[in-house]
Short mmCIF file of C-alpha atoms in Angstrom, two decimals:
data_model
loop_
_atom_site.label_atom_id
_atom_site.label_comp_id
_atom_site.label_asym_id
_atom_site.label_seq_id
_atom_site.Cartn_x
_atom_site.Cartn_y
_atom_site.Cartn_z
CA UNK R 123 0.00 0.00 0.00
CA UNK R 124 1.30 3.46 -0.88
CA UNK R 125 2.24 5.35 2.30
CA UNK R 126 0.06 8.33 1.38
CA UNK R 127 -2.92 6.00 1.03
CA UNK R 128 -2.08 4.73 4.52
CA UNK R 129 -2.20 8.36 5.66
CA UNK R 130 -5.64 8.84 4.14
CA UNK R 131 -6.89 5.73 5.89
CA UNK R 132 -5.60 7.02 9.21
CA UNK R 133 -7.38 10.30 8.45
CA UNK R 134 -10.63 8.33 8.34
CA UNK R 135 -10.15 6.80 11.79
CA UNK R 136 -8.12 9.50 13.54
CA UNK R 137 -10.59 10.36 16.31
CA UNK R 138 -11.38 6.70 17.06
CA UNK R 139 -7.70 5.73 17.03
CA UNK R 140 -6.81 8.62 19.33
CA UNK R 141 -9.53 7.82 21.86
CA UNK R 142 -8.25 4.25 22.15
CA UNK R 143 -4.53 5.06 22.31
CA UNK R 144 -4.39 8.25 24.37
CA UNK R 145 -3.98 6.54 27.73
CA UNK R 146 -1.95 3.59 26.48
CA UNK R 147 1.27 2.93 28.39
CA UNK R 148 2.50 0.44 25.80
CA UNK R 149 6.00 1.31 24.68
CA UNK R 150 6.69 3.83 27.45
CA UNK R 151 9.07 1.51 29.31
CA UNK R 152 11.19 1.15 26.17
CA UNK R 153 11.21 4.90 25.60
CA UNK R 154 12.27 5.47 29.21
CA UNK R 155 15.21 3.14 28.63
CA UNK R 156 16.08 4.95 25.39
CA UNK R 157 16.02 8.32 27.15
CA UNK R 158 18.25 6.96 29.92
CA UNK R 159 20.85 6.01 27.28
CA UNK R 160 20.97 9.50 25.76
CA UNK R 161 24.13 11.45 26.49
CA UNK R 162 22.42 14.58 25.18
CA UNK R 163 18.76 15.52 25.50
CA UNK R 164 18.68 18.20 22.85
CA UNK R 165 16.50 17.10 19.94
CA UNK R 166 14.17 14.18 19.37
CA UNK R 167 12.32 12.95 16.28
CA UNK R 168 9.06 10.99 16.46
CA UNK R 169 8.49 9.21 13.13
CA UNK R 170 4.85 8.38 12.58
CA UNK R 171 3.94 10.44 15.62
CA UNK R 172 0.20 10.12 14.97
CA UNK R 173 -1.94 12.17 17.33
CA UNK R 174 0.82 12.58 19.91
CA UNK R 175 0.13 11.35 23.41
CA UNK R 176 2.23 9.63 26.03
CA UNK R 177 5.40 9.15 23.97
CA UNK R 178 5.71 12.84 23.11
CA UNK R 179 4.81 13.71 26.70
CA UNK R 180 7.72 11.58 27.90
CA UNK R 181 10.13 13.27 25.48
CA UNK R 182 9.03 16.75 26.52
CA UNK R 183 9.28 16.00 30.22
CA UNK R 184 12.81 14.67 29.61
CA UNK R 185 13.75 18.04 28.14
CA UNK R 186 13.88 17.30 24.41
CA UNK R 187 12.89 19.69 21.64
CA UNK R 188 10.60 17.42 19.66
CA UNK R 189 9.85 17.17 15.95
CA UNK R 190 7.00 14.90 14.86
CA UNK R 191 6.54 13.59 11.33
CA UNK R 192 3.36 11.91 10.11
CA UNK R 193 1.63 11.27 6.81
CA UNK R 194 -1.89 11.77 8.24
CA UNK R 195 -3.16 15.36 8.34
CA UNK R 196 -6.04 14.46 10.65
CA UNK R 197 -3.70 12.85 13.17
CA UNK R 198 -1.43 15.90 13.10
CA UNK R 199 -4.33 18.26 13.74
CA UNK R 200 -5.00 16.41 17.00
CA UNK R 201 -1.29 16.32 17.85
CA UNK R 202 -0.84 20.06 17.25
CA UNK R 203 -3.73 20.88 19.57
CA UNK R 204 -2.29 18.60 22.24
CA UNK R 205 1.35 19.71 21.93
CA UNK R 206 1.54 23.35 20.77
CA UNK R 207 5.30 23.58 21.41
CA UNK R 208 6.19 20.64 19.14
CA UNK R 209 7.20 21.11 15.49
CA UNK R 210 4.97 18.83 13.42
CA UNK R 211 5.58 18.02 9.75
CA UNK R 212 3.12 16.42 7.36
CA UNK R 213 5.39 14.24 5.26
CA UNK R 214 6.00 10.69 4.15
CA UNK R 215 9.10 9.17 5.72
CA UNK R 216 10.42 7.57 2.52
CA UNK R 217 10.44 11.04 0.88
CA UNK R 218 11.24 13.25 3.87
CA UNK R 219 14.72 14.78 3.83
CA UNK R 220 16.16 15.45 7.31
CA UNK R 221 17.58 18.95 7.80
CA UNK R 222 19.43 18.16 11.01
CA UNK R 223 20.55 15.35 13.29
CA UNK R 224 18.74 14.14 16.39
CA UNK R 225 19.80 12.87 19.80
CA UNK R 226 16.90 10.44 19.94
CA UNK R 227 14.77 8.99 17.14
CA UNK R 228 11.56 7.13 17.89
CA UNK R 229 9.55 5.16 15.30
CA UNK R 230 7.04 3.26 17.41
CA UNK R 231 4.54 1.16 15.44
CA UNK R 232 4.90 3.33 12.35
CA UNK R 233 7.44 2.13 9.80
CA UNK R 234 5.82 -1.32 9.75
CA UNK R 235 3.21 0.27 7.47
CA UNK R 236 5.82 0.93 4.79
CA UNK R 237 6.06 -1.12 1.59
CA UNK R 238 8.45 -4.02 2.08
CA UNK R 239 10.91 -2.57 -0.45
CA UNK R 240 11.24 0.69 1.55
CA UNK R 241 12.45 -0.67 4.89
CA UNK R 242 16.17 -0.85 4.18
CA UNK R 243 16.36 2.74 2.92
CA UNK R 244 14.28 4.11 5.80
CA UNK R 245 16.25 2.34 8.54
CA UNK R 246 19.42 3.59 6.88
CA UNK R 247 18.01 7.14 6.81
CA UNK R 248 17.12 7.03 10.51
CA UNK R 249 20.60 5.82 11.44
CA UNK R 250 22.18 8.50 9.25
CA UNK R 251 20.31 11.37 10.92
CA UNK R 252 21.24 10.28 14.44
CA UNK R 253 23.81 12.46 16.16
CA UNK R 254 26.91 10.74 17.51
CA UNK R 255 25.88 8.74 20.60
CA UNK R 256 22.24 9.29 19.60
CA UNK R 257 19.66 6.62 20.39
CA UNK R 258 17.29 4.90 17.95
CA UNK R 259 14.12 3.12 19.11
CA UNK R 260 11.83 1.48 16.57
CA UNK R 261 9.46 -1.43 16.18
CA UNK R 262 9.06 -3.97 13.41
CA UNK R 263 6.81 -6.88 12.54
CA UNK R 264 9.11 -9.66 13.66
CA UNK R 265 8.73 -11.62 10.42
CA UNK R 266 9.99 -11.07 6.86
CA UNK R 267 6.60 -10.68 5.21
CA UNK R 268 3.77 -8.48 3.99
CA UNK R 269 0.34 -8.85 5.57
CA UNK R 270 -3.02 -7.06 5.70
CA UNK R 271 -4.87 -6.19 8.90
CA UNK R 272 -7.90 -4.22 10.03
CA UNK R 273 -8.32 -1.29 12.44
CA UNK R 274 -11.72 0.23 13.21
CA UNK R 275 -13.15 -1.39 10.10
CA UNK R 276 -10.45 0.00 7.78
CA UNK R 277 -7.90 -2.22 6.02
CA UNK R 278 -4.19 -1.48 6.52
CA UNK R 279 -1.08 -3.05 5.04
CA UNK R 280 1.89 -4.07 7.19
CA UNK R 281 5.34 -5.37 6.32
CA UNK R 282 8.71 -6.01 7.90
CA UNK R 283 12.18 -7.33 7.25
CA UNK R 284 13.56 -10.20 9.27
CA UNK R 285 15.18 -9.68 12.65
CA UNK R 286 18.58 -10.61 11.17
CA UNK R 287 18.19 -8.19 8.25
CA UNK R 288 17.22 -5.36 10.58
CA UNK R 289 20.16 -6.10 12.84
CA UNK R 290 22.51 -5.90 9.84
CA UNK R 291 20.99 -2.61 8.69
CA UNK R 292 21.36 -1.06 12.14
CA UNK R 293 24.99 -2.13 12.35
CA UNK R 294 25.66 -0.91 8.81
CA UNK R 295 24.35 2.46 9.97
CA UNK R 296 27.11 2.63 12.59
CA UNK R 297 24.71 1.80 15.41
CA UNK R 298 25.29 -0.71 18.18
CA UNK R 299 22.21 -2.80 19.08
CA UNK R 300 21.42 -2.55 22.77
CA UNK R 301 18.12 -4.41 22.92
CA UNK R 302 16.14 -6.63 20.57
CA UNK R 303 12.97 -7.92 22.20
CA UNK R 304 9.82 -9.70 21.08
CA UNK R 305 7.54 -8.07 23.59
CA UNK R 306 4.04 -9.28 22.70
CA UNK R 307 2.43 -12.68 22.37
CA UNK R 308 2.51 -14.36 19.83
CA UNK R 309 5.99 -12.84 19.51
CA UNK R 310 5.44 -11.07 16.20
CA UNK R 311 6.14 -7.55 17.52
CA UNK R 312 9.82 -6.65 17.60
CA UNK R 313 11.44 -3.78 19.51
CA UNK R 314 14.89 -2.47 18.49
CA UNK R 315 17.02 -0.14 20.62
CA UNK R 316 20.43 0.99 19.36
CA UNK R 317 23.08 3.66 19.95
CA UNK R 318 25.00 5.51 17.22
CA UNK R 319 28.61 4.58 17.88
CA UNK R 320 31.08 2.58 15.85
CA UNK R 321 32.30 -0.54 17.72
CA UNK R 322 35.84 -0.21 19.08
CA UNK R 323 38.23 -2.32 17.01
CA UNK R 324 39.92 -5.18 18.85
#
């Protein structure tokens, strides 16, 4: 599915999605660990930020200047009302060109909507726009496949690379994996946490 079509489908369910996810604590423990790893708390990027909520709250409380990127205009309208100090961009992550580097990059349950062919380039882009010692936290599908699912009566496409392929991409982007966890039964939701730092040669 084209990412902009995914954005239009999120537009259609934005208020319902937001009402269900606003109070969700899922993912916060991983973000807390990512924040604890940050040597600098200057700038943070939330990829697929949706309507904002707890994750952006956590970043703001930790002192970050936050930029949110999302392909859904309706989601961003909610996010802007909720977080007036955050810079929100309506863009599609495969096309978006970063103008700066970030100390923390979060892509929680967002890039798994991308076409399968786009994952390698996007993971590489996220690694490239991390500042030195910056922290990357993202989720993936846990299997090398493309599937179709349903949210609030609307069909969405999902895809992911394999755990091994993602690990290789992260390392190729000069990031050191810190955590790789399958955190949800039936173990098809994968959490990656990595730090931008070349391994010290033996």
